[in-house]
Amino acid sequence: MHPLDEAIDLRASERQELPHEFTGSTHPAYANMVGPFGGTTAAQLLQAALLHPERLGEPVALTVNFAAPVADGDIRFLVRPVRTNRSTQHWIIEAHQMEGVVATATAVFAVRRETWSDVEAVMPANMPAPDTLARMPVKGMPAWPKRYDMRFVEGAFPAAFDEQEQAHSRSNLWVRDEPERPMDFASLAAMSDSFFPRIYIRRRRRALIGTVSLTTYFHADSTLLAQVGARHVLGVAKALNYRHGYFDQTGELWSPEGQLLASTHQLVYFKD
């Protein structure tokens, strides 16, 4: 069983009075410096809705707000559809631990229909193929980066925090799950948080950081994700602003054929 599948292996409550409750736990393969990798928590929150018997359609948007540090151990997920329309469904999901709510999420699911489609975003051109690039070294890093095969074109995680400030925080890289795993919505949600904090790339100095809010828009449907399979996808990330202890970062994930799979935006706290 793939480590991500173990991490999102949620169990429905056997108590009839708790039809909207699932239980799971953090996974050591996705450990961060403190607590779990936030992308895995996002994937678990989404998975709770994906597993719900009342679920309609496929996810188009997910917003996760991290209310408190997630501790290693069991997590209880409360998930409920708050509004179901003809083709859309709105969800509220909570993650609970002993100390109370540690994360909340809202999700929108939809039944997609064939319509006129186009993309205005532009995939970076002339990117070298992933097999021509070396995988990012992960020795000495927390567990979670070891679960991704990252091959950077530019904007790699600093080999040394030499405090040499850079002109920008842009990163272009090829990334896939490690070990290989066919992409689905849970892995896409987790991968959308796999971009290293932009302040590390920009300033090359250590800082205490924590994601406050993470939103992912799913532009792909399950058919497109099946076409991607277990191949590398192209990731693009940058920040727009750093101010008064918070910065944003925005990212895109593209299929090798140039289809935009997801776009993601997050707000991050930092201590200077």
C-alpha positions as protocol buffer text, in pm:
chain_id: "A"
residue {
  index: 1
  type: MET
  ca { x: 0 y: 0 z: 0 }
}
residue {
  index: 2
  type: HIS
  ca { x: 139 y: 340 z: -97 }
}
residue {
  index: 3
  type: PRO
  ca { x: 224 y: 565 z: 203 }
}
residue {
  index: 4
  type: LEU
  ca { x: -26 y: 825 z: 84 }
}
residue {
  index: 5
  type: ASP
  ca { x: -301 y: 563 z: 66 }
}
residue {
  index: 6
  type: GLU
  ca { x: -214 y: 463 z: 421 }
}
residue {
  index: 7
  type: ALA
  ca { x: -229 y: 828 z: 529 }
}
residue {
  index: 8
  type: ILE
  ca { x: -576 y: 883 z: 377 }
}
residue {
  index: 9
  type: ASP
  ca { x: -714 y: 546 z: 489 }
}
residue {
  index: 10
  type: LEU
  ca { x: -1003 y: 689 z: 691 }
}
residue {
  index: 11
  type: ARG
  ca { x: -1252 y: 474 z: 875 }
}
residue {
  index: 12
  type: ALA
  ca { x: -1621 y: 558 z: 894 }
}
residue {
  index: 13
  type: SER
  ca { x: -1778 y: 563 z: 1238 }
}
residue {
  index: 14
  type: GLU
  ca { x: -1967 y: 245 z: 1326 }
}
residue {
  index: 15
  type: ARG
  ca { x: -2204 y: 442 z: 1549 }
}
residue {
  index: 16
  type: GLN
  ca { x: -2533 y: 516 z: 1376 }
}
residue {
  index: 17
  type: GLU
  ca { x: -2566 y: 847 z: 1558 }
}
residue {
  index: 18
  type: LEU
  ca { x: -2238 y: 964 z: 1396 }
}
residue {
  index: 19
  type: PRO
  ca { x: -2296 y: 919 z: 1020 }
}
residue {
  index: 20
  type: HIS
  ca { x: -2068 y: 1210 z: 932 }
}
residue {
  index: 21
  type: GLU
  ca { x: -1760 y: 1105 z: 1131 }
}
residue {
  index: 22
  type: PHE
  ca { x: -1439 y: 944 z: 1004 }
}
residue {
  index: 23
  type: THR
  ca { x: -1120 y: 866 z: 1192 }
}
residue {
  index: 24
  type: GLY
  ca { x: -761 y: 856 z: 1072 }
}
residue {
  index: 25
  type: SER
  ca { x: -414 y: 944 z: 1193 }
}
residue {
  index: 26
  type: THR
  ca { x: -96 y: 1118 z: 1094 }
}
residue {
  index: 27
  type: HIS
  ca { x: 158 y: 909 z: 905 }
}
residue {
  index: 28
  type: PRO
  ca { x: 532 y: 903 z: 982 }
}
residue {
  index: 29
  type: ALA
  ca { x: 618 y: 901 z: 610 }
}
residue {
  index: 30
  type: TYR
  ca { x: 472 y: 1253 z: 585 }
}
residue {
  index: 31
  type: ALA
  ca { x: 619 y: 1400 z: 902 }
}
residue {
  index: 32
  type: ASN
  ca { x: 740 y: 1759 z: 894 }
}
residue {
  index: 33
  type: MET
  ca { x: 980 y: 1934 z: 1130 }
}
residue {
  index: 34
  type: VAL
  ca { x: 687 y: 1974 z: 1371 }
}
residue {
  index: 35
  type: GLY
  ca { x: 375 y: 1767 z: 1316 }
}
residue {
  index: 36
  type: PRO
  ca { x: 260 y: 1640 z: 975 }
}
residue {
  index: 37
  type: PHE
  ca { x: 303 y: 1783 z: 626 }
}
residue {
  index: 38
  type: GLY
  ca { x: 8 y: 2017 z: 571 }
}
residue {
  index: 39
  type: GLY
  ca { x: -63 y: 1876 z: 227 }
}
residue {
  index: 40
  type: THR
  ca { x: -141 y: 1538 z: 378 }
}
residue {
  index: 41
  type: THR
  ca { x: -383 y: 1697 z: 624 }
}
residue {
  index: 42
  type: ALA
  ca { x: -552 y: 1872 z: 331 }
}
residue {
  index: 43
  type: ALA
  ca { x: -575 y: 1539 z: 147 }
}
residue {
  index: 44
  type: GLN
  ca { x: -731 y: 1375 z: 453 }
}
residue {
  index: 45
  type: LEU
  ca { x: -991 y: 1649 z: 485 }
}
residue {
  index: 46
  type: LEU
  ca { x: -1080 y: 1612 z: 118 }
}
residue {
  index: 47
  type: GLN
  ca { x: -1085 y: 1233 z: 145 }
}
residue {
  index: 48
  type: ALA
  ca { x: -1345 y: 1254 z: 421 }
}
residue {
  index: 49
  type: ALA
  ca { x: -1583 y: 1419 z: 173 }
}
residue {
  index: 50
  type: LEU
  ca { x: -1482 y: 1186 z: -111 }
}
residue {
  index: 51
  type: LEU
  ca { x: -1573 y: 885 z: 105 }
}
residue {
  index: 52
  type: HIS
  ca { x: -1905 y: 1026 z: 225 }
}
residue {
  index: 53
  type: PRO
  ca { x: -2204 y: 830 z: 93 }
}
residue {
  index: 54
  type: GLU
  ca { x: -2390 y: 1153 z: 6 }
}
residue {
  index: 55
  type: ARG
  ca { x: -2108 y: 1292 z: -209 }
}
residue {
  index: 56
  type: LEU
  ca { x: -2208 y: 1438 z: -545 }
}
residue {
  index: 57
  type: GLY
  ca { x: -1962 y: 1480 z: -831 }
}
residue {
  index: 58
  type: GLU
  ca { x: -1593 y: 1564 z: -804 }
}
residue {
  index: 59
  type: PRO
  ca { x: -1406 y: 1836 z: -614 }
}
residue {
  index: 60
  type: VAL
  ca { x: -1354 y: 2173 z: -779 }
}
residue {
  index: 61
  type: ALA
  ca { x: -1234 y: 2375 z: -478 }
}
residue {
  index: 62
  type: LEU
  ca { x: -1088 y: 2311 z: -133 }
}
residue {
  index: 63
  type: THR
  ca { x: -992 y: 2567 z: 132 }
}
residue {
  index: 64
  type: VAL
  ca { x: -816 y: 2452 z: 447 }
}
residue {
  index: 65
  type: ASN
  ca { x: -764 y: 2678 z: 749 }
}
residue {
  index: 66
  type: PHE
  ca { x: -510 y: 2552 z: 1001 }
}
residue {
  index: 67
  type: ALA
  ca { x: -649 y: 2657 z: 1339 }
}
residue {
  index: 68
  type: ALA
  ca { x: -380 y: 2497 z: 1556 }
}
residue {
  index: 69
  type: PRO
  ca { x: -72 y: 2276 z: 1518 }
}
residue {
  index: 70
  type: VAL
  ca { x: -168 y: 1922 z: 1422 }
}
residue {
  index: 71
  type: ALA
  ca { x: -12 y: 1676 z: 1665 }
}
residue {
  index: 72
  type: ASP
  ca { x: 114 y: 1332 z: 1572 }
}
residue {
  index: 73
  type: GLY
  ca { x: -155 y: 1072 z: 1638 }
}
residue {
  index: 74
  type: ASP
  ca { x: -524 y: 1015 z: 1579 }
}
residue {
  index: 75
  type: ILE
  ca { x: -749 y: 1266 z: 1404 }
}
residue {
  index: 76
  type: ARG
  ca { x: -1127 y: 1271 z: 1398 }
}
residue {
  index: 77
  type: PHE
  ca { x: -1293 y: 1420 z: 1090 }
}
residue {
  index: 78
  type: LEU
  ca { x: -1646 y: 1559 z: 1097 }
}
residue {
  index: 79
  type: VAL
  ca { x: -1782 y: 1610 z: 747 }
}
residue {
  index: 80
  type: ARG
  ca { x: -2125 y: 1721 z: 632 }
}
residue {
  index: 81
  type: PRO
  ca { x: -2283 y: 1851 z: 315 }
}
residue {
  index: 82
  type: VAL
  ca { x: -2443 y: 2184 z: 397 }
}
residue {
  index: 83
  type: ARG
  ca { x: -2608 y: 2247 z: 60 }
}
residue {
  index: 84
  type: THR
  ca { x: -2673 y: 2023 z: -239 }
}
residue {
  index: 85
  type: ASN
  ca { x: -2792 y: 2182 z: -561 }
}
residue {
  index: 86
  type: ARG
  ca { x: -2863 y: 2028 z: -900 }
}
residue {
  index: 87
  type: SER
  ca { x: -2495 y: 2014 z: -998 }
}
residue {
  index: 88
  type: THR
  ca { x: -2298 y: 2152 z: -703 }
}
residue {
  index: 89
  type: GLN
  ca { x: -2249 y: 2047 z: -343 }
}
residue {
  index: 90
  type: HIS
  ca { x: -2098 y: 2243 z: -55 }
}
residue {
  index: 91
  type: TRP
  ca { x: -1916 y: 2083 z: 238 }
}
residue {
  index: 92
  type: ILE
  ca { x: -1785 y: 2179 z: 580 }
}
residue {
  index: 93
  type: ILE
  ca { x: -1515 y: 1953 z: 723 }
}
residue {
  index: 94
  type: GLU
  ca { x: -1344 y: 1969 z: 1063 }
}
residue {
  index: 95
  type: ALA
  ca { x: -1036 y: 1793 z: 1197 }
}
residue {
  index: 96
  type: HIS
  ca { x: -1042 y: 1729 z: 1573 }
}
residue {
  index: 97
  type: GLN
  ca { x: -779 y: 1612 z: 1816 }
}
residue {
  index: 98
  type: MET
  ca { x: -779 y: 1595 z: 2193 }
}
residue {
  index: 99
  type: GLU
  ca { x: -731 y: 1970 z: 2232 }
}
residue {
  index: 100
  type: GLY
  ca { x: -1018 y: 2053 z: 1996 }
}
residue {
  index: 101
  type: VAL
  ca { x: -1044 y: 2169 z: 1636 }
}
residue {
  index: 102
  type: VAL
  ca { x: -705 y: 2180 z: 1465 }
}
residue {
  index: 103
  type: ALA
  ca { x: -820 y: 2249 z: 1107 }
}
residue {
  index: 104
  type: THR
  ca { x: -1135 y: 2338 z: 920 }
}
residue {
  index: 105
  type: ALA
  ca { x: -1212 y: 2311 z: 551 }
}
residue {
  index: 106
  type: THR
  ca { x: -1477 y: 2406 z: 302 }
}
residue {
  index: 107
  type: ALA
  ca { x: -1507 y: 2215 z: -23 }
}
residue {
  index: 108
  type: VAL
  ca { x: -1715 y: 2250 z: -335 }
}
residue {
  index: 109
  type: PHE
  ca { x: -1797 y: 1946 z: -546 }
}
residue {
  index: 110
  type: ALA
  ca { x: -1963 y: 1959 z: -886 }
}
residue {
  index: 111
  type: VAL
  ca { x: -2096 y: 1744 z: -1167 }
}
residue {
  index: 112
  type: ARG
  ca { x: -1887 y: 1864 z: -1461 }
}
residue {
  index: 113
  type: ARG
  ca { x: -2045 y: 1902 z: -1803 }
}
residue {
  index: 114
  type: GLU
  ca { x: -1893 y: 1936 z: -2148 }
}
residue {
  index: 115
  type: THR
  ca { x: -1870 y: 2306 z: -2234 }
}
residue {
  index: 116
  type: TRP
  ca { x: -1649 y: 2548 z: -2425 }
}
residue {
  index: 117
  type: SER
  ca { x: -1308 y: 2540 z: -2257 }
}
residue {
  index: 118
  type: ASP
  ca { x: -986 y: 2736 z: -2283 }
}
residue {
  index: 119
  type: VAL
  ca { x: -689 y: 2825 z: -2065 }
}
residue {
  index: 120
  type: GLU
  ca { x: -537 y: 3174 z: -2031 }
}
residue {
  index: 121
  type: ALA
  ca { x: -257 y: 3070 z: -1797 }
}
residue {
  index: 122
  type: VAL
  ca { x: 66 y: 2993 z: -1980 }
}
residue {
  index: 123
  type: MET
  ca { x: 275 y: 2688 z: -1900 }
}
residue {
  index: 124
  type: PRO
  ca { x: 648 y: 2771 z: -1892 }
}
residue {
  index: 125
  type: ALA
  ca { x: 803 y: 2685 z: -2227 }
}
residue {
  index: 126
  type: ASN
  ca { x: 1118 y: 2494 z: -2313 }
}
residue {
  index: 127
  type: MET
  ca { x: 1139 y: 2309 z: -1984 }
}
residue {
  index: 128
  type: PRO
  ca { x: 1395 y: 2026 z: -1990 }
}
residue {
  index: 129
  type: ALA
  ca { x: 1246 y: 1679 z: -1955 }
}
residue {
  index: 130
  type: PRO
  ca { x: 1241 y: 1540 z: -1601 }
}
residue {
  index: 131
  type: ASP
  ca { x: 1468 y: 1248 z: -1689 }
}
residue {
  index: 132
  type: THR
  ca { x: 1740 y: 1499 z: -1787 }
}
residue {
  index: 133
  type: LEU
  ca { x: 1742 y: 1655 z: -1440 }
}
residue {
  index: 134
  type: ALA
  ca { x: 1876 y: 1520 z: -1112 }
}
residue {
  index: 135
  type: ARG
  ca { x: 1637 y: 1450 z: -827 }
}
residue {
  index: 136
  type: MET
  ca { x: 1664 y: 1696 z: -539 }
}
residue {
  index: 137
  type: PRO
  ca { x: 1877 y: 1549 z: -258 }
}
residue {
  index: 138
  type: VAL
  ca { x: 1664 y: 1474 z: 47 }
}
residue {
  index: 139
  type: LYS
  ca { x: 1925 y: 1354 z: 295 }
}
residue {
  index: 140
  type: GLY
  ca { x: 1882 y: 1526 z: 629 }
}
residue {
  index: 141
  type: MET
  ca { x: 1538 y: 1665 z: 541 }
}
residue {
  index: 142
  type: PRO
  ca { x: 1209 y: 1583 z: 717 }
}
residue {
  index: 143
  type: ALA
  ca { x: 1021 y: 1275 z: 601 }
}
residue {
  index: 144
  type: TRP
  ca { x: 768 y: 1440 z: 370 }
}
residue {
  index: 145
  type: PRO
  ca { x: 1005 y: 1568 z: 93 }
}
residue {
  index: 146
  type: LYS
  ca { x: 1127 y: 1209 z: 58 }
}
residue {
  index: 147
  type: ARG
  ca { x: 775 y: 1121 z: -60 }
}
residue {
  index: 148
  type: TYR
  ca { x: 819 y: 1339 z: -369 }
}
residue {
  index: 149
  type: ASP
  ca { x: 1057 y: 1307 z: -662 }
}
residue {
  index: 150
  type: MET
  ca { x: 1139 y: 1675 z: -724 }
}
residue {
  index: 151
  type: ARG
  ca { x: 1355 y: 1781 z: -1018 }
}
residue {
  index: 152
  type: PHE
  ca { x: 1419 y: 2154 z: -1020 }
}
residue {
  index: 153
  type: VAL
  ca { x: 1475 y: 2372 z: -1325 }
}
residue {
  index: 154
  type: GLU
  ca { x: 1511 y: 2682 z: -1105 }
}
residue {
  index: 155
  type: GLY
  ca { x: 1433 y: 2794 z: -752 }
}
residue {
  index: 156
  type: ALA
  ca { x: 1546 y: 2482 z: -569 }
}
residue {
  index: 157
  type: PHE
  ca { x: 1549 y: 2454 z: -192 }
}
residue {
  index: 158
  type: PRO
  ca { x: 1872 y: 2622 z: -75 }
}
residue {
  index: 159
  type: ALA
  ca { x: 2167 y: 2388 z: -34 }
}
residue {
  index: 160
  type: ALA
  ca { x: 2283 y: 2630 z: 237 }
}
residue {
  index: 161
  type: PHE
  ca { x: 2108 y: 2912 z: 421 }
}
residue {
  index: 162
  type: ASP
  ca { x: 2373 y: 3168 z: 333 }
}
residue {
  index: 163
  type: GLU
  ca { x: 2135 y: 3468 z: 371 }
}
residue {
  index: 164
  type: GLN
  ca { x: 2209 y: 3581 z: 16 }
}
residue {
  index: 165
  type: GLU
  ca { x: 1875 y: 3740 z: -74 }
}
residue {
  index: 166
  type: GLN
  ca { x: 1748 y: 3656 z: -422 }
}
residue {
  index: 167
  type: ALA
  ca { x: 1567 y: 3879 z: -669 }
}
residue {
  index: 168
  type: HIS
  ca { x: 1259 y: 3654 z: -675 }
}
residue {
  index: 169
  type: SER
  ca { x: 1120 y: 3334 z: -525 }
}
residue {
  index: 170
  type: ARG
  ca { x: 1006 y: 3166 z: -846 }
}
residue {
  index: 171
  type: SER
  ca { x: 1045 y: 2788 z: -876 }
}
residue {
  index: 172
  type: ASN
  ca { x: 993 y: 2560 z: -1176 }
}
residue {
  index: 173
  type: LEU
  ca { x: 1018 y: 2188 z: -1114 }
}
residue {
  index: 174
  type: TRP
  ca { x: 896 y: 1847 z: -1219 }
}
residue {
  index: 175
  type: VAL
  ca { x: 737 y: 1653 z: -934 }
}
residue {
  index: 176
  type: ARG
  ca { x: 563 y: 1320 z: -875 }
}
residue {
  index: 177
  type: ASP
  ca { x: 482 y: 1097 z: -580 }
}
residue {
  index: 178
  type: GLU
  ca { x: 762 y: 876 z: -450 }
}
residue {
  index: 179
  type: PRO
  ca { x: 715 y: 585 z: -485 }
}
residue {
  index: 180
  type: GLU
  ca { x: 522 y: 634 z: -807 }
}
residue {
  index: 181
  type: ARG
  ca { x: 146 y: 653 z: -766 }
}
residue {
  index: 182
  type: PRO
  ca { x: -130 y: 727 z: -1021 }
}
residue {
  index: 183
  type: MET
  ca { x: -261 y: 1077 z: -958 }
}
residue {
  index: 184
  type: ASP
  ca { x: -604 y: 1130 z: -808 }
}
residue {
  index: 185
  type: PHE
  ca { x: -772 y: 1417 z: -626 }
}
residue {
  index: 186
  type: ALA
  ca { x: -620 y: 1332 z: -287 }
}
residue {
  index: 187
  type: SER
  ca { x: -265 y: 1324 z: -426 }
}
residue {
  index: 188
  type: LEU
  ca { x: -329 y: 1641 z: -627 }
}
residue {
  index: 189
  type: ALA
  ca { x: -447 y: 1818 z: -309 }
}
residue {
  index: 190
  type: ALA
  ca { x: -137 y: 1707 z: -121 }
}
residue {
  index: 191
  type: MET
  ca { x: 99 y: 1793 z: -407 }
}
residue {
  index: 192
  type: SER
  ca { x: -46 y: 2143 z: -423 }
}
residue {
  index: 193
  type: ASP
  ca { x: 122 y: 2208 z: -88 }
}
residue {
  index: 194
  type: SER
  ca { x: 456 y: 2052 z: -185 }
}
residue {
  index: 195
  type: PHE
  ca { x: 614 y: 2386 z: -284 }
}
residue {
  index: 196
  type: PHE
  ca { x: 870 y: 2490 z: -25 }
}
residue {
  index: 197
  type: PRO
  ca { x: 793 y: 2816 z: 159 }
}
residue {
  index: 198
  type: ARG
  ca { x: 879 y: 3102 z: -74 }
}
residue {
  index: 199
  type: ILE
  ca { x: 1058 y: 3297 z: 198 }
}
residue {
  index: 200
  type: TYR
  ca { x: 1323 y: 3023 z: 215 }
}
residue {
  index: 201
  type: ILE
  ca { x: 1387 y: 3056 z: -158 }
}
residue {
  index: 202
  type: ARG
  ca { x: 1387 y: 3437 z: -153 }
}
residue {
  index: 203
  type: ARG
  ca { x: 1593 y: 3509 z: 161 }
}
residue {
  index: 204
  type: ARG
  ca { x: 1794 y: 3188 z: 205 }
}
residue {
  index: 205
  type: ARG
  ca { x: 1765 y: 3216 z: 579 }
}
residue {
  index: 206
  type: ARG
  ca { x: 1581 y: 3008 z: 834 }
}
residue {
  index: 207
  type: ALA
  ca { x: 1252 y: 3138 z: 971 }
}
residue {
  index: 208
  type: LEU
  ca { x: 969 y: 2996 z: 1174 }
}
residue {
  index: 209
  type: ILE
  ca { x: 674 y: 2961 z: 936 }
}
residue {
  index: 210
  type: GLY
  ca { x: 330 y: 2806 z: 931 }
}
residue {
  index: 211
  type: THR
  ca { x: 54 y: 2788 z: 672 }
}
residue {
  index: 212
  type: VAL
  ca { x: -258 y: 2970 z: 789 }
}
residue {
  index: 213
  type: SER
  ca { x: -489 y: 2912 z: 493 }
}
residue {
  index: 214
  type: LEU
  ca { x: -453 y: 2696 z: 182 }
}
residue {
  index: 215
  type: THR
  ca { x: -689 y: 2699 z: -118 }
}
residue {
  index: 216
  type: THR
  ca { x: -667 y: 2464 z: -414 }
}
residue {
  index: 217
  type: TYR
  ca { x: -877 y: 2484 z: -729 }
}
residue {
  index: 218
  type: PHE
  ca { x: -907 y: 2158 z: -919 }
}
residue {
  index: 219
  type: HIS
  ca { x: -917 y: 2228 z: -1292 }
}
residue {
  index: 220
  type: ALA
  ca { x: -877 y: 1862 z: -1387 }
}
residue {
  index: 221
  type: ASP
  ca { x: -1145 y: 1597 z: -1377 }
}
residue {
  index: 222
  type: SER
  ca { x: -1083 y: 1231 z: -1299 }
}
residue {
  index: 223
  type: THR
  ca { x: -1044 y: 1146 z: -1669 }
}
residue {
  index: 224
  type: LEU
  ca { x: -759 y: 1394 z: -1711 }
}
residue {
  index: 225
  type: LEU
  ca { x: -593 y: 1276 z: -1391 }
}
residue {
  index: 226
  type: ALA
  ca { x: -607 y: 918 z: -1521 }
}
residue {
  index: 227
  type: GLN
  ca { x: -426 y: 1034 z: -1835 }
}
residue {
  index: 228
  type: VAL
  ca { x: -150 y: 1186 z: -1621 }
}
residue {
  index: 229
  type: GLY
  ca { x: -107 y: 858 z: -1436 }
}
residue {
  index: 230
  type: ALA
  ca { x: 212 y: 834 z: -1233 }
}
residue {
  index: 231
  type: ARG
  ca { x: 421 y: 1069 z: -1448 }
}
residue {
  index: 232
  type: HIS
  ca { x: 592 y: 1386 z: -1334 }
}
residue {
  index: 233
  type: VAL
  ca { x: 388 y: 1707 z: -1353 }
}
residue {
  index: 234
  type: LEU
  ca { x: 530 y: 2056 z: -1385 }
}
residue {
  index: 235
  type: GLY
  ca { x: 505 y: 2277 z: -1079 }
}
residue {
  index: 236
  type: VAL
  ca { x: 535 y: 2656 z: -1084 }
}
residue {
  index: 237
  type: ALA
  ca { x: 540 y: 2863 z: -765 }
}
residue {
  index: 238
  type: LYS
  ca { x: 605 y: 3222 z: -661 }
}
residue {
  index: 239
  type: ALA
  ca { x: 516 y: 3476 z: -393 }
}
residue {
  index: 240
  type: LEU
  ca { x: 349 y: 3811 z: -450 }
}
residue {
  index: 241
  type: ASN
  ca { x: 404 y: 3992 z: -122 }
}
residue {
  index: 242
  type: TYR
  ca { x: 578 y: 3971 z: 217 }
}
residue {
  index: 243
  type: ARG
  ca { x: 452 y: 4208 z: 486 }
}
residue {
  index: 244
  type: HIS
  ca { x: 404 y: 4232 z: 861 }
}
residue {
  index: 245
  type: GLY
  ca { x: 469 y: 3867 z: 937 }
}
residue {
  index: 246
  type: TYR
  ca { x: 271 y: 3710 z: 652 }
}
residue {
  index: 247
  type: PHE
  ca { x: 340 y: 3621 z: 291 }
}
residue {
  index: 248
  type: ASP
  ca { x: 140 y: 3456 z: 18 }
}
residue {
  index: 249
  type: GLN
  ca { x: 244 y: 3197 z: -233 }
}
residue {
  index: 250
  type: THR
  ca { x: 73 y: 3085 z: -548 }
}
residue {
  index: 251
  type: GLY
  ca { x: 134 y: 2771 z: -748 }
}
residue {
  index: 252
  type: GLU
  ca { x: 28 y: 2582 z: -1059 }
}
residue {
  index: 253
  type: LEU
  ca { x: 50 y: 2214 z: -1150 }
}
residue {
  index: 254
  type: TRP
  ca { x: 56 y: 2124 z: -1521 }
}
residue {
  index: 255
  type: SER
  ca { x: 32 y: 1793 z: -1702 }
}
residue {
  index: 256
  type: PRO
  ca { x: 321 y: 1704 z: -1936 }
}
residue {
  index: 257
  type: GLU
  ca { x: 87 y: 1782 z: -2228 }
}
residue {
  index: 258
  type: GLY
  ca { x: 21 y: 2135 z: -2101 }
}
residue {
  index: 259
  type: GLN
  ca { x: -314 y: 2093 z: -1925 }
}
residue {
  index: 260
  type: LEU
  ca { x: -355 y: 2298 z: -1608 }
}
residue {
  index: 261
  type: LEU
  ca { x: -443 y: 2048 z: -1336 }
}
residue {
  index: 262
  type: ALA
  ca { x: -469 y: 2273 z: -1032 }
}
residue {
  index: 263
  type: SER
  ca { x: -389 y: 2620 z: -908 }
}
residue {
  index: 264
  type: THR
  ca { x: -321 y: 2688 z: -543 }
}
residue {
  index: 265
  type: HIS
  ca { x: -289 y: 2987 z: -313 }
}
residue {
  index: 266
  type: GLN
  ca { x: -188 y: 3006 z: 50 }
}
residue {
  index: 267
  type: LEU
  ca { x: -118 y: 3255 z: 324 }
}
residue {
  index: 268
  type: VAL
  ca { x: 181 y: 3180 z: 546 }
}
residue {
  index: 269
  type: TYR
  ca { x: 283 y: 3324 z: 883 }
}
residue {
  index: 270
  type: PHE
  ca { x: 650 y: 3391 z: 941 }
}
residue {
  index: 271
  type: LYS
  ca { x: 849 y: 3512 z: 1240 }
}
residue {
  index: 272
  type: ASP
  ca { x: 1140 y: 3742 z: 1161 }
}
